[in-house]
Amino acid sequence: MEDVRTCPYCAEEIRAAATRCPHCRSRVTAFDPEGWYRDHPERRVAGVACAVARALALPVGGVRVGFIVLSFVHLLGPLLYGALWLLIPFRPGGDAPIMRALACGRDVLDSLLGERRRETPSGSRPQGRDGGATEPPAAGVLPLRRLSS
């Protein structure tokens, strides 16, 4: 006998793998972050519509039509599709494209800062015009330069 559970809304017995109750049509699954990925067999372009459809237990065709309809409302469809493409990983448990891009950017920044750190001897501070050591500016503050007249 297959695994069954009780629907929390109508108290009828349903299959354990069911996403909707066949008796009251209520959605019985919670949002599963592990199931939020784009690599599904029925994907077409990037798999975003399939990922949204699977996560929300909606028909894939309805989600695709929703993206098309949102395209006519201030181009929300392509913007939302692109944002979800950046946020949803391709494979289960994988990294999202935005996370891979941020990691790559962090590596490039670390390599650039690493070269700059090698150029400046550690422990020495840059000297000002009068020969005294200057304090580095606070983060986010640009140093002011004197205008010579």
PDB file of C-alpha atoms in Angstrom:
ATOM      1  CA  MET A   1       0.000   0.000   0.000  1.00  0.00           C
ATOM      2  CA  GLU A   2       1.325   3.446  -0.840  1.00  0.00           C
ATOM      3  CA  ASP A   3       2.029   6.090   1.754  1.00  0.00           C
ATOM      4  CA  VAL A   4      -0.959   8.212   2.705  1.00  0.00           C
ATOM      5  CA  ARG A   5      -1.478  11.215   4.915  1.00  0.00           C
ATOM      6  CA  THR A   6      -4.410  13.317   6.048  1.00  0.00           C
ATOM      7  CA  CYS A   7      -5.315  16.586   4.341  1.00  0.00           C
ATOM      8  CA  PRO A   8      -5.052  19.395   6.919  1.00  0.00           C
ATOM      9  CA  TYR A   9      -8.107  21.160   5.426  1.00  0.00           C
ATOM     10  CA  CYS A  10     -10.734  18.458   4.806  1.00  0.00           C
ATOM     11  CA  ALA A  11      -9.286  15.542   6.877  1.00  0.00           C
ATOM     12  CA  GLU A  12      -9.524  13.100   3.940  1.00  0.00           C
ATOM     13  CA  GLU A  13      -6.752  10.617   3.225  1.00  0.00           C
ATOM     14  CA  ILE A  14      -4.507  11.597   0.307  1.00  0.00           C
ATOM     15  CA  ARG A  15      -1.247  10.294  -1.165  1.00  0.00           C
ATOM     16  CA  ALA A  16       1.883  11.468   0.632  1.00  0.00           C
ATOM     17  CA  ALA A  17       3.393  12.833  -2.599  1.00  0.00           C
ATOM     18  CA  ALA A  18       0.289  14.882  -3.514  1.00  0.00           C
ATOM     19  CA  THR A  19       0.668  18.639  -3.884  1.00  0.00           C
ATOM     20  CA  ARG A  20      -3.091  19.303  -3.921  1.00  0.00           C
ATOM     21  CA  CYS A  21      -5.909  17.502  -2.187  1.00  0.00           C
ATOM     22  CA  PRO A  22      -8.163  15.793  -4.764  1.00  0.00           C
ATOM     23  CA  HIS A  23     -11.183  16.297  -2.480  1.00  0.00           C
ATOM     24  CA  CYS A  24     -11.027  19.979  -1.506  1.00  0.00           C
ATOM     25  CA  ARG A  25      -8.388  21.144  -4.076  1.00  0.00           C
ATOM     26  CA  SER A  26      -6.324  22.815  -1.328  1.00  0.00           C
ATOM     27  CA  ARG A  27      -2.599  23.038  -1.705  1.00  0.00           C
ATOM     28  CA  VAL A  28      -1.063  20.747   0.891  1.00  0.00           C
ATOM     29  CA  THR A  29       2.665  21.194   0.235  1.00  0.00           C
ATOM     30  CA  ALA A  30       4.718  23.993   1.669  1.00  0.00           C
ATOM     31  CA  PHE A  31       7.307  25.871  -0.339  1.00  0.00           C
ATOM     32  CA  ASP A  32      10.332  23.610  -0.706  1.00  0.00           C
ATOM     33  CA  PRO A  33      13.593  25.504  -1.355  1.00  0.00           C
ATOM     34  CA  GLU A  34      15.302  22.287  -2.482  1.00  0.00           C
ATOM     35  CA  GLY A  35      12.744  21.945  -5.282  1.00  0.00           C
ATOM     36  CA  TRP A  36      13.423  25.475  -6.525  1.00  0.00           C
ATOM     37  CA  TYR A  37      15.673  24.872  -9.532  1.00  0.00           C
ATOM     38  CA  ARG A  38      15.474  25.381 -13.315  1.00  0.00           C
ATOM     39  CA  ASP A  39      16.628  22.031 -14.729  1.00  0.00           C
ATOM     40  CA  HIS A  40      13.299  20.309 -15.417  1.00  0.00           C
ATOM     41  CA  PRO A  41      12.520  18.124 -18.449  1.00  0.00           C
ATOM     42  CA  GLU A  42       9.680  20.392 -19.624  1.00  0.00           C
ATOM     43  CA  ARG A  43      11.770  23.585 -19.601  1.00  0.00           C
ATOM     44  CA  ARG A  44      11.960  25.619 -22.812  1.00  0.00           C
ATOM     45  CA  VAL A  45      14.173  28.714 -22.661  1.00  0.00           C
ATOM     46  CA  ALA A  46      15.894  28.956 -19.281  1.00  0.00           C
ATOM     47  CA  GLY A  47      13.568  26.893 -17.089  1.00  0.00           C
ATOM     48  CA  VAL A  48      12.256  29.800 -15.024  1.00  0.00           C
ATOM     49  CA  ALA A  49       8.588  29.163 -15.834  1.00  0.00           C
ATOM     50  CA  CYS A  50       8.952  25.477 -14.943  1.00  0.00           C
ATOM     51  CA  ALA A  51      10.679  26.307 -11.664  1.00  0.00           C
ATOM     52  CA  VAL A  52       7.944  28.764 -10.704  1.00  0.00           C
ATOM     53  CA  ALA A  53       5.223  26.324 -11.772  1.00  0.00           C
ATOM     54  CA  ARG A  54       6.723  23.469  -9.754  1.00  0.00           C
ATOM     55  CA  ALA A  55       7.291  25.613  -6.676  1.00  0.00           C
ATOM     56  CA  LEU A  56       3.786  27.071  -6.697  1.00  0.00           C
ATOM     57  CA  ALA A  57       2.009  23.892  -7.939  1.00  0.00           C
ATOM     58  CA  LEU A  58       0.626  25.709 -10.996  1.00  0.00           C
ATOM     59  CA  PRO A  59       0.403  24.547 -14.608  1.00  0.00           C
ATOM     60  CA  VAL A  60       3.525  25.419 -16.612  1.00  0.00           C
ATOM     61  CA  GLY A  61       1.471  26.814 -19.492  1.00  0.00           C
ATOM     62  CA  GLY A  62      -0.342  29.171 -17.141  1.00  0.00           C
ATOM     63  CA  VAL A  63       2.922  30.514 -15.768  1.00  0.00           C
ATOM     64  CA  ARG A  64       4.264  31.050 -19.300  1.00  0.00           C
ATOM     65  CA  VAL A  65       1.113  32.924 -20.271  1.00  0.00           C
ATOM     66  CA  GLY A  66       1.489  34.974 -17.086  1.00  0.00           C
ATOM     67  CA  PHE A  67       4.998  36.035 -18.118  1.00  0.00           C
ATOM     68  CA  ILE A  68       3.702  36.999 -21.574  1.00  0.00           C
ATOM     69  CA  VAL A  69       0.824  39.027 -20.101  1.00  0.00           C
ATOM     70  CA  LEU A  70       3.216  40.770 -17.700  1.00  0.00           C
ATOM     71  CA  SER A  71       5.345  41.731 -20.713  1.00  0.00           C
ATOM     72  CA  PHE A  72       2.623  44.170 -21.737  1.00  0.00           C
ATOM     73  CA  VAL A  73       2.540  45.792 -18.284  1.00  0.00           C
ATOM     74  CA  HIS A  74       5.626  48.042 -18.226  1.00  0.00           C
ATOM     75  CA  LEU A  75       7.788  45.088 -19.360  1.00  0.00           C
ATOM     76  CA  LEU A  76       7.409  43.368 -15.982  1.00  0.00           C
ATOM     77  CA  GLY A  77       7.451  39.918 -17.613  1.00  0.00           C
ATOM     78  CA  PRO A  78      11.005  40.076 -18.999  1.00  0.00           C
ATOM     79  CA  LEU A  79      12.273  41.917 -15.920  1.00  0.00           C
ATOM     80  CA  LEU A  80      10.789  39.336 -13.556  1.00  0.00           C
ATOM     81  CA  TYR A  81      11.965  36.469 -15.769  1.00  0.00           C
ATOM     82  CA  GLY A  82      15.513  37.858 -15.809  1.00  0.00           C
ATOM     83  CA  ALA A  83      15.563  38.472 -12.069  1.00  0.00           C
ATOM     84  CA  LEU A  84      14.335  34.945 -11.370  1.00  0.00           C
ATOM     85  CA  TRP A  85      16.908  33.558 -13.809  1.00  0.00           C
ATOM     86  CA  LEU A  86      19.612  35.245 -11.735  1.00  0.00           C
ATOM     87  CA  LEU A  87      18.200  33.997  -8.423  1.00  0.00           C
ATOM     88  CA  ILE A  88      17.115  30.411  -9.156  1.00  0.00           C
ATOM     89  CA  PRO A  89      19.900  27.801  -9.381  1.00  0.00           C
ATOM     90  CA  PHE A  90      20.044  25.545 -12.442  1.00  0.00           C
ATOM     91  CA  ARG A  91      20.498  22.234 -10.596  1.00  0.00           C
ATOM     92  CA  PRO A  92      19.167  21.197  -7.176  1.00  0.00           C
ATOM     93  CA  GLY A  93      21.540  22.352  -4.474  1.00  0.00           C
ATOM     94  CA  GLY A  94      23.583  24.392  -6.966  1.00  0.00           C
ATOM     95  CA  ASP A  95      24.542  28.032  -6.844  1.00  0.00           C
ATOM     96  CA  ALA A  96      22.418  30.698  -8.484  1.00  0.00           C
ATOM     97  CA  PRO A  97      24.037  32.625 -11.354  1.00  0.00           C
ATOM     98  CA  ILE A  98      24.116  35.809  -9.271  1.00  0.00           C
ATOM     99  CA  MET A  99      26.031  34.022  -6.515  1.00  0.00           C
ATOM    100  CA  ARG A 100      28.568  32.673  -9.024  1.00  0.00           C
ATOM    101  CA  ALA A 101      29.001  36.180 -10.469  1.00  0.00           C
ATOM    102  CA  LEU A 102      29.483  37.681  -7.016  1.00  0.00           C
ATOM    103  CA  ALA A 103      32.053  35.011  -6.137  1.00  0.00           C
ATOM    104  CA  CYS A 104      33.915  35.672  -9.393  1.00  0.00           C
ATOM    105  CA  GLY A 105      33.845  39.427  -8.745  1.00  0.00           C
ATOM    106  CA  ARG A 106      35.100  38.869  -5.217  1.00  0.00           C
ATOM    107  CA  ASP A 107      37.986  36.753  -6.558  1.00  0.00           C
ATOM    108  CA  VAL A 108      38.917  39.451  -9.075  1.00  0.00           C
ATOM    109  CA  LEU A 109      38.731  42.133  -6.398  1.00  0.00           C
ATOM    110  CA  ASP A 110      40.848  40.051  -4.017  1.00  0.00           C
ATOM    111  CA  SER A 111      43.459  39.480  -6.706  1.00  0.00           C
ATOM    112  CA  LEU A 112      43.560  43.206  -7.494  1.00  0.00           C
ATOM    113  CA  LEU A 113      43.770  44.173  -3.841  1.00  0.00           C
ATOM    114  CA  GLY A 114      46.319  41.436  -3.249  1.00  0.00           C
ATOM    115  CA  GLU A 115      48.591  42.976  -5.902  1.00  0.00           C
ATOM    116  CA  ARG A 116      48.141  46.416  -4.357  1.00  0.00           C
ATOM    117  CA  ARG A 117      48.974  45.020  -0.932  1.00  0.00           C
ATOM    118  CA  ARG A 118      52.174  43.501  -2.322  1.00  0.00           C
ATOM    119  CA  GLU A 119      53.208  46.847  -3.810  1.00  0.00           C
ATOM    120  CA  THR A 120      52.913  48.695  -0.480  1.00  0.00           C
ATOM    121  CA  PRO A 121      55.203  47.324   2.232  1.00  0.00           C
ATOM    122  CA  SER A 122      53.204  46.200   5.221  1.00  0.00           C
ATOM    123  CA  GLY A 123      53.377  48.447   8.220  1.00  0.00           C
ATOM    124  CA  SER A 124      54.439  51.529   6.287  1.00  0.00           C
ATOM    125  CA  ARG A 125      52.086  54.404   5.771  1.00  0.00           C
ATOM    126  CA  PRO A 126      52.092  56.808   2.882  1.00  0.00           C
ATOM    127  CA  GLN A 127      53.730  60.112   3.723  1.00  0.00           C
ATOM    128  CA  GLY A 128      52.227  63.539   3.238  1.00  0.00           C
ATOM    129  CA  ARG A 129      53.882  66.594   1.706  1.00  0.00           C
ATOM    130  CA  ASP A 130      55.549  67.532   4.947  1.00  0.00           C
ATOM    131  CA  GLY A 131      57.076  64.049   5.369  1.00  0.00           C
ATOM    132  CA  GLY A 132      54.747  62.938   8.179  1.00  0.00           C
ATOM    133  CA  ALA A 133      52.618  59.838   7.968  1.00  0.00           C
ATOM    134  CA  THR A 134      49.037  60.371   6.834  1.00  0.00           C
ATOM    135  CA  GLU A 135      46.015  58.458   8.018  1.00  0.00           C
ATOM    136  CA  PRO A 136      44.056  56.589   5.376  1.00  0.00           C
ATOM    137  CA  PRO A 137      40.619  58.085   4.656  1.00  0.00           C
ATOM    138  CA  ALA A 138      37.554  56.480   6.206  1.00  0.00           C
ATOM    139  CA  ALA A 139      35.693  53.926   4.104  1.00  0.00           C
ATOM    140  CA  GLY A 140      33.533  55.574   1.498  1.00  0.00           C
ATOM    141  CA  VAL A 141      35.167  58.996   1.977  1.00  0.00           C
ATOM    142  CA  LEU A 142      37.145  60.482  -0.867  1.00  0.00           C
ATOM    143  CA  PRO A 143      40.227  62.469   0.075  1.00  0.00           C
ATOM    144  CA  LEU A 144      40.065  66.206  -0.589  1.00  0.00           C
ATOM    145  CA  ARG A 145      42.729  67.845  -2.682  1.00  0.00           C
ATOM    146  CA  ARG A 146      43.871  71.413  -2.350  1.00  0.00           C
ATOM    147  CA  LEU A 147      43.358  73.545  -5.404  1.00  0.00           C
ATOM    148  CA  SER A 148      46.489  75.421  -6.329  1.00  0.00           C
ATOM    149  CA  SER A 149      45.912  78.915  -7.664  1.00  0.00           C
TER     150      SER A 149
END
